[in-house]
Amino acid sequence: MEERKDGDIWCRETVPKVLKLVCSSTILNHTDLVSLILVSPFLYRTLLDSQPLWQSLNFRELNNAGNRLLAALSLPRYRHVKEINLEFARDVEDAHLILIKDKCFDSLQSLESLNLNVCQKISDTGIEAITSCCPQLKTFSVYWNVRVTDTGLLHTARNCKHIVDLNISGCKNISDRGVQLVADNYPKLESLNLTRCVKLTDAGLKELLQKCLSLQSLNLYAVSSFTDEAYRKICLLTRLTFLDLCGAQNLSDQGLQSISKCKNLVSLNLTWCVRVTDEGVIAIAQSCTSLEFLSLFGIVGVTDKCLVALSKSCSNSITTLDVNGCIGIKKRSREELLQLFPYLKCFKVHS
């Protein structure tokens, strides 16, 4: 009898305490939480009392994610959800988001982060529906969605005034008009990913760089249409720490010299920037002395001169260096590279 009493106390008091500790340090997905609720009434009460557990919904890569999300948001415990992740949930479509707007509008009023990456059945119609529910949204990602256009960004700008992190990578139907909407509505934007937004021109990028002066991260990977006229405006971003210019075929040393004024740069990707030479990289080395990551992959116009300059100015900061394909740079052993860059952890040299 005493043993049974001790067991009851253990279930009623100890298990919830242990669970609370575990939940505070581990992110549990929706399925795990539902499973735990069913274990015992003691766990059920403990879990429901822990509001932070119900502020995130993660249906990444799950089947039937649209219906699962709708069902979850219908429950009172998810009325203050702050984060929703539907990345690679391929069955989610406009109809789900419209139903959520109609039935669960109040549940999304506190939402701060929404990930719709690779939800390719969602169009501008779905974007309009879901953004109308979340006025507090700060982080929004719609990576690789060719159905989203400038109209989707128009709806986002009208409905969500506080976005600081925007990822429209791979949205090939976004044009200068869409980027200008971003520039006009998000002067406090901190992170922007425009990877493979192939319709963009200098006009859109310049507008963005002149108005979004708080940008700390800018990804222009595989957008080769820009010229030095636009690249030179990057120097306006004095807070910039991350810049990806992979494939910037029109970037010259003069453009890179302007970019070198971004003295807080920590990560710079110049892969396949084929017009760049030692002159531009030396300007970066002399000015951006906090650089930790640098890729010069495929640039045949650089030589050991830029490596020496980097060694003089950035030897205490660089941890990752890629000079693969840089035929003008002498092949070095690990020991020789560590003499130039003692904190180097990852390096790639040409064969």
Short mmCIF file of C-alpha atoms in Angstrom, two decimals:
data_model
loop_
_atom_site.label_atom_id
_atom_site.label_comp_id
_atom_site.label_asym_id
_atom_site.label_seq_id
_atom_site.Cartn_x
_atom_site.Cartn_y
_atom_site.Cartn_z
CA MET A 1 0.00 0.00 0.00
CA GLU A 2 2.85 2.35 0.93
CA GLU A 3 4.59 1.47 -2.33
CA ARG A 4 1.47 2.35 -4.31
CA LYS A 5 1.17 5.67 -2.47
CA ASP A 6 4.79 6.51 -3.25
CA GLY A 7 4.14 5.64 -6.90
CA ASP A 8 1.17 7.99 -7.02
CA ILE A 9 3.22 10.82 -5.55
CA TRP A 10 5.96 10.12 -8.07
CA CYS A 11 3.50 10.28 -10.96
CA ARG A 12 1.72 13.34 -9.62
CA GLU A 13 4.74 15.42 -8.59
CA THR A 14 8.09 14.11 -9.82
CA VAL A 15 7.19 13.25 -13.43
CA PRO A 16 5.71 16.71 -14.19
CA LYS A 17 8.75 18.43 -12.66
CA VAL A 18 11.17 16.35 -14.70
CA LEU A 19 9.09 16.92 -17.83
CA LYS A 20 9.04 20.64 -17.25
CA LEU A 21 12.84 20.69 -17.06
CA VAL A 22 13.16 18.64 -20.24
CA CYS A 23 10.69 20.80 -22.14
CA SER A 24 12.44 24.00 -21.14
CA SER A 25 15.66 22.87 -22.83
CA THR A 26 14.30 20.79 -25.72
CA ILE A 27 12.10 21.86 -28.63
CA LEU A 28 9.27 19.35 -28.99
CA ASN A 29 7.18 19.16 -32.13
CA HIS A 30 3.41 19.05 -32.19
CA THR A 31 3.25 15.25 -32.55
CA ASP A 32 5.54 14.69 -29.54
CA LEU A 33 3.47 17.01 -27.38
CA VAL A 34 0.21 15.30 -28.29
CA SER A 35 1.79 11.92 -27.44
CA LEU A 36 2.91 13.19 -24.04
CA ILE A 37 -0.53 14.59 -23.26
CA LEU A 38 -1.98 11.09 -23.57
CA VAL A 39 0.45 9.52 -21.08
CA SER A 40 -1.34 10.56 -17.90
CA PRO A 41 -3.65 13.24 -16.46
CA PHE A 42 -0.71 14.59 -14.43
CA LEU A 43 1.32 15.22 -17.57
CA TYR A 44 -1.73 16.65 -19.31
CA ARG A 45 -2.19 19.33 -16.66
CA THR A 46 1.52 20.12 -16.47
CA LEU A 47 1.84 20.50 -20.21
CA LEU A 48 -1.21 22.70 -20.58
CA ASP A 49 0.06 24.98 -17.82
CA SER A 50 3.36 25.49 -19.68
CA GLN A 51 2.37 28.13 -22.23
CA PRO A 52 5.79 28.36 -24.02
CA LEU A 53 5.32 24.76 -25.22
CA TRP A 54 2.34 25.82 -27.30
CA GLN A 55 3.94 28.80 -29.01
CA SER A 56 5.52 26.79 -31.83
CA LEU A 57 4.03 24.51 -34.50
CA ASN A 58 6.48 22.49 -36.57
CA PHE A 59 5.04 20.45 -39.45
CA ARG A 60 8.23 20.44 -41.52
CA GLU A 61 8.18 17.71 -44.22
CA LEU A 62 4.99 16.17 -42.77
CA ASN A 63 2.16 14.83 -44.89
CA ASN A 64 -1.30 16.37 -44.51
CA ALA A 65 0.35 19.37 -42.86
CA GLY A 66 -2.36 21.80 -43.98
CA ASN A 67 -5.12 19.92 -42.20
CA ARG A 68 -2.90 19.27 -39.18
CA LEU A 69 -2.17 22.97 -38.86
CA LEU A 70 -5.86 23.85 -39.13
CA ALA A 71 -6.74 21.29 -36.44
CA ALA A 72 -3.99 22.50 -34.10
CA LEU A 73 -4.92 26.17 -34.44
CA SER A 74 -8.50 25.27 -33.57
CA LEU A 75 -7.37 24.22 -30.08
CA PRO A 76 -7.41 26.81 -27.26
CA ARG A 77 -3.86 25.91 -26.19
CA TYR A 78 -2.48 27.29 -29.49
CA ARG A 79 -4.19 30.67 -29.23
CA HIS A 80 -0.82 32.45 -28.69
CA VAL A 81 1.33 30.63 -31.25
CA LYS A 82 4.42 32.61 -32.26
CA GLU A 83 6.15 30.32 -34.77
CA ILE A 84 4.85 28.11 -37.58
CA ASN A 85 7.14 25.97 -39.73
CA LEU A 86 5.65 24.38 -42.87
CA GLU A 87 8.92 23.97 -44.78
CA PHE A 88 8.68 21.18 -47.39
CA ALA A 89 5.07 20.50 -46.37
CA ARG A 90 4.20 20.11 -50.03
CA ASP A 91 0.45 19.49 -49.66
CA VAL A 92 -0.27 22.89 -48.09
CA GLU A 93 -2.27 25.02 -50.50
CA ASP A 94 -4.22 28.28 -50.68
CA ALA A 95 -7.44 26.62 -49.48
CA HIS A 96 -5.82 25.71 -46.15
CA LEU A 97 -4.63 29.26 -45.55
CA ILE A 98 -8.03 30.70 -46.46
CA LEU A 99 -9.72 28.32 -43.98
CA ILE A 100 -7.22 29.34 -41.30
CA LYS A 101 -8.10 32.99 -41.91
CA ASP A 102 -11.82 32.22 -41.66
CA LYS A 103 -11.71 29.92 -38.62
CA CYS A 104 -8.51 30.66 -36.68
CA PHE A 105 -7.89 34.36 -37.28
CA ASP A 106 -7.44 35.19 -33.59
CA SER A 107 -4.91 32.39 -33.03
CA LEU A 108 -2.35 34.06 -35.30
CA GLN A 109 -2.44 37.56 -33.84
CA SER A 110 0.82 36.92 -31.97
CA LEU A 111 2.61 35.04 -34.77
CA GLU A 112 6.17 36.29 -35.29
CA SER A 113 7.73 33.68 -37.59
CA LEU A 114 6.23 31.90 -40.62
CA ASN A 115 8.15 29.47 -42.82
CA LEU A 116 6.45 28.51 -46.10
CA ASN A 117 9.60 27.30 -47.85
CA VAL A 118 8.91 25.04 -50.86
CA CYS A 119 5.14 25.15 -50.30
CA GLN A 120 4.73 25.39 -54.04
CA LYS A 121 0.94 25.08 -54.08
CA ILE A 122 0.64 28.44 -52.35
CA SER A 123 0.07 31.51 -54.53
CA ASP A 124 -0.49 35.21 -53.90
CA THR A 125 -4.04 34.32 -52.81
CA GLY A 126 -2.74 32.20 -49.94
CA ILE A 127 -0.17 34.83 -49.01
CA GLU A 128 -2.92 37.44 -48.78
CA ALA A 129 -5.02 35.18 -46.53
CA ILE A 130 -2.31 34.16 -44.08
CA THR A 131 -0.58 37.55 -43.77
CA SER A 132 -3.89 39.23 -42.99
CA CYS A 133 -3.98 37.18 -39.76
CA CYS A 134 -0.52 37.99 -38.40
CA PRO A 135 0.14 41.72 -37.91
CA GLN A 136 3.09 40.99 -35.60
CA LEU A 137 5.03 38.90 -38.14
CA LYS A 138 8.79 39.55 -38.04
CA THR A 139 10.30 36.62 -39.96
CA PHE A 140 8.77 35.47 -43.24
CA SER A 141 10.24 32.88 -45.61
CA VAL A 142 8.78 31.69 -48.93
CA TYR A 143 11.88 30.14 -50.49
CA TRP A 144 11.50 28.44 -53.89
CA ASN A 145 7.94 29.37 -54.77
CA VAL A 146 7.45 30.34 -58.40
CA ARG A 147 3.74 31.13 -57.91
CA VAL A 148 4.41 34.04 -55.58
CA THR A 149 4.71 37.36 -57.43
CA ASP A 150 5.02 41.06 -56.60
CA THR A 151 1.33 40.95 -55.65
CA GLY A 152 2.16 38.57 -52.80
CA LEU A 153 4.73 41.05 -51.51
CA LEU A 154 2.14 43.82 -51.82
CA HIS A 155 -0.24 41.88 -49.55
CA THR A 156 2.61 41.18 -47.12
CA ALA A 157 3.63 44.83 -46.97
CA ARG A 158 0.03 45.93 -46.34
CA ASN A 159 -0.65 43.36 -43.64
CA CYS A 160 2.66 42.91 -41.82
CA LYS A 161 4.43 46.11 -40.83
CA HIS A 162 7.16 44.69 -38.61
CA ILE A 163 9.12 42.25 -40.79
CA VAL A 164 12.87 42.33 -40.20
CA ASP A 165 13.84 39.00 -41.83
CA LEU A 166 12.54 38.20 -45.35
CA ASN A 167 13.50 35.24 -47.53
CA ILE A 168 12.15 35.23 -51.10
CA SER A 169 14.97 33.11 -52.48
CA GLY A 170 14.05 31.31 -55.68
CA CYS A 171 10.84 33.32 -56.19
CA LYS A 172 11.62 33.88 -59.86
CA ASN A 173 8.53 35.98 -60.52
CA ILE A 174 9.51 38.73 -58.10
CA SER A 175 10.58 41.84 -60.02
CA ASP A 176 11.88 45.31 -59.21
CA ARG A 177 8.34 46.33 -58.26
CA GLY A 178 8.27 43.77 -55.48
CA VAL A 179 11.69 44.76 -54.17
CA GLN A 180 10.67 48.43 -54.23
CA LEU A 181 7.66 47.51 -52.08
CA VAL A 182 10.07 45.92 -49.61
CA ALA A 183 12.27 49.02 -49.70
CA ASP A 184 9.35 51.40 -49.13
CA ASN A 185 7.76 49.42 -46.30
CA TYR A 186 10.63 47.87 -44.34
CA PRO A 187 13.30 50.47 -43.55
CA LYS A 188 14.26 48.43 -40.46
CA LEU A 189 14.80 45.20 -42.43
CA GLU A 190 17.83 43.32 -41.08
CA SER A 191 18.05 40.23 -43.31
CA LEU A 192 17.06 39.75 -46.95
CA ASN A 193 17.60 36.76 -49.24
CA LEU A 194 17.16 37.44 -52.97
CA THR A 195 18.89 34.29 -54.26
CA ARG A 196 17.95 33.51 -57.88
CA CYS A 197 15.44 36.37 -58.14
CA VAL A 198 16.41 36.63 -61.79
CA LYS A 199 14.01 39.43 -62.82
CA LEU A 200 15.73 42.01 -60.62
CA THR A 201 17.74 44.86 -62.15
CA ASP A 202 19.95 47.66 -60.87
CA ALA A 203 16.90 49.89 -60.37
CA GLY A 204 15.33 47.60 -57.79
CA LEU A 205 18.54 46.86 -55.93
CA LYS A 206 19.54 50.54 -55.72
CA GLU A 207 16.14 51.45 -54.30
CA LEU A 208 16.56 48.75 -51.69
CA LEU A 209 20.10 49.72 -50.72
CA GLN A 210 19.17 53.39 -50.34
CA LYS A 211 16.22 52.72 -48.03
CA CYS A 212 16.97 49.54 -46.04
CA LEU A 213 20.00 50.89 -44.24
CA SER A 214 19.63 48.52 -41.28
CA LEU A 215 20.45 45.42 -43.34
CA GLN A 216 22.95 43.12 -41.66
CA SER A 217 22.60 40.18 -44.03
CA LEU A 218 22.14 40.39 -47.82
CA ASN A 219 22.12 37.34 -50.08
CA LEU A 220 22.40 38.02 -53.82
CA TYR A 221 23.52 34.51 -54.76
CA ALA A 222 23.13 33.70 -58.48
CA VAL A 223 21.66 37.07 -59.46
CA SER A 224 24.03 38.03 -62.26
CA SER A 225 22.05 40.91 -63.79
CA PHE A 226 23.38 43.67 -61.51
CA THR A 227 26.22 45.99 -62.51
CA ASP A 228 28.81 48.01 -60.61
CA GLU A 229 26.37 50.93 -60.58
CA ALA A 230 24.24 48.99 -58.11
CA TYR A 231 27.03 47.12 -56.32
CA ARG A 232 28.65 50.40 -55.36
CA LYS A 233 25.54 51.32 -53.35
CA ILE A 234 26.17 48.38 -51.00
CA CYS A 235 28.62 50.64 -49.18
CA LEU A 236 25.58 52.42 -47.69
CA LEU A 237 24.93 49.36 -45.50
CA THR A 238 27.25 50.20 -42.63
CA ARG A 239 25.81 47.43 -40.41
CA LEU A 240 26.29 44.68 -42.98
CA THR A 241 28.02 41.54 -41.67
CA PHE A 242 26.97 38.90 -44.25
CA LEU A 243 27.15 39.38 -48.03
CA ASP A 244 26.80 36.69 -50.69
CA LEU A 245 27.69 37.79 -54.22
CA CYS A 246 28.29 34.34 -55.73
CA GLY A 247 28.06 34.61 -59.51
CA ALA A 248 28.24 38.40 -59.65
CA GLN A 249 29.80 38.39 -63.11
CA ASN A 250 29.68 42.17 -63.52
CA LEU A 251 31.32 43.02 -60.20
CA SER A 252 34.65 44.76 -60.80
CA ASP A 253 37.48 45.80 -58.51
CA GLN A 254 35.96 49.29 -58.35
CA GLY A 255 32.66 47.87 -57.12
CA LEU A 256 34.48 45.72 -54.56
CA GLN A 257 36.44 48.74 -53.36
CA SER A 258 33.14 50.48 -52.59
CA ILE A 259 31.88 47.37 -50.79
CA SER A 260 35.05 47.40 -48.67
CA LYS A 261 33.54 50.39 -46.84
CA CYS A 262 31.27 47.86 -45.10
CA LYS A 263 33.89 47.45 -42.40
CA ASN A 264 31.82 45.12 -40.24
CA LEU A 265 31.73 42.32 -42.82
CA VAL A 266 32.25 38.90 -41.28
CA SER A 267 31.23 36.67 -44.20
CA LEU A 268 31.84 37.44 -47.88
CA ASN A 269 31.17 35.07 -50.79
CA LEU A 270 32.86 36.12 -54.05
CA THR A 271 32.61 32.72 -55.75
CA TRP A 272 32.73 33.07 -59.56
CA CYS A 273 33.09 36.86 -59.41
CA VAL A 274 35.29 36.51 -62.48
CA ARG A 275 36.19 40.19 -63.04
CA VAL A 276 37.70 40.59 -59.60
CA THR A 277 41.49 40.74 -59.22
CA ASP A 278 44.00 41.29 -56.42
CA GLU A 279 43.16 45.00 -56.36
CA GLY A 280 39.61 44.45 -55.16
CA VAL A 281 40.42 41.69 -52.67
CA ILE A 282 43.28 43.74 -51.18
CA ALA A 283 40.83 46.62 -50.60
CA ILE A 284 38.57 44.19 -48.73
CA ALA A 285 41.52 42.84 -46.73
CA GLN A 286 42.69 46.26 -45.63
CA SER A 287 39.26 47.51 -44.59
CA CYS A 288 37.25 44.48 -43.45
CA THR A 289 39.54 43.31 -40.67
CA SER A 290 36.86 41.23 -38.91
CA LEU A 291 36.39 38.89 -41.87
CA GLU A 292 35.93 35.26 -40.81
CA PHE A 293 34.64 33.64 -44.01
CA LEU A 294 35.90 34.42 -47.52
CA SER A 295 35.36 32.52 -50.76
CA LEU A 296 37.35 33.39 -53.88
CA PHE A 297 36.39 30.14 -55.58
CA GLY A 298 36.93 30.20 -59.36
CA ILE A 299 38.52 33.65 -59.57
CA VAL A 300 41.54 33.26 -61.85
CA GLY A 301 42.54 36.93 -61.55
CA VAL A 302 43.75 36.74 -57.94
CA THR A 303 47.28 35.80 -56.88
CA ASP A 304 49.38 35.37 -53.78
CA LYS A 305 49.40 39.16 -53.41
CA CYS A 306 45.85 39.19 -52.07
CA LEU A 307 46.62 36.24 -49.79
CA VAL A 308 49.51 38.17 -48.24
CA ALA A 309 47.28 41.22 -47.74
CA LEU A 310 44.63 39.06 -46.09
CA SER A 311 47.29 37.56 -43.86
CA LYS A 312 48.45 40.98 -42.71
CA SER A 313 45.02 42.37 -41.89
CA CYS A 314 42.77 39.38 -41.16
CA SER A 315 45.07 36.66 -39.86
CA ASN A 316 43.44 36.73 -36.42
CA SER A 317 39.89 36.50 -37.73
CA ILE A 318 39.71 34.29 -40.84
CA THR A 319 38.57 30.75 -40.07
CA THR A 320 37.26 29.70 -43.50
CA LEU A 321 39.02 30.41 -46.78
CA ASP A 322 38.19 28.99 -50.22
CA VAL A 323 40.71 29.58 -53.02
CA ASN A 324 39.74 26.50 -55.03
CA GLY A 325 40.17 27.21 -58.74
CA CYS A 326 42.32 30.29 -58.10
CA ILE A 327 45.15 29.19 -60.37
CA GLY A 328 47.18 32.31 -59.58
CA ILE A 329 47.49 31.31 -55.93
CA LYS A 330 50.25 28.85 -55.10
CA LYS A 331 49.18 25.53 -53.65
CA ARG A 332 50.10 25.35 -49.97
CA SER A 333 50.19 22.69 -47.31
CA ARG A 334 48.04 22.93 -44.22
CA GLU A 335 51.07 23.96 -42.19
CA GLU A 336 51.93 26.77 -44.60
CA LEU A 337 48.36 28.07 -44.56
CA LEU A 338 48.27 28.02 -40.77
CA GLN A 339 51.35 30.21 -40.73
CA LEU A 340 49.39 32.81 -42.67
CA PHE A 341 46.07 32.24 -40.90
CA PRO A 342 46.61 30.62 -37.48
CA TYR A 343 42.86 30.33 -36.71
CA LEU A 344 41.96 28.68 -40.01
CA LYS A 345 39.59 25.74 -39.51
CA CYS A 346 38.35 25.14 -43.04
CA PHE A 347 40.25 25.78 -46.21
CA LYS A 348 39.93 24.69 -49.83
CA VAL A 349 42.79 24.98 -52.30
CA HIS A 350 42.99 24.04 -55.94
CA SER A 351 44.36 20.65 -56.95
#
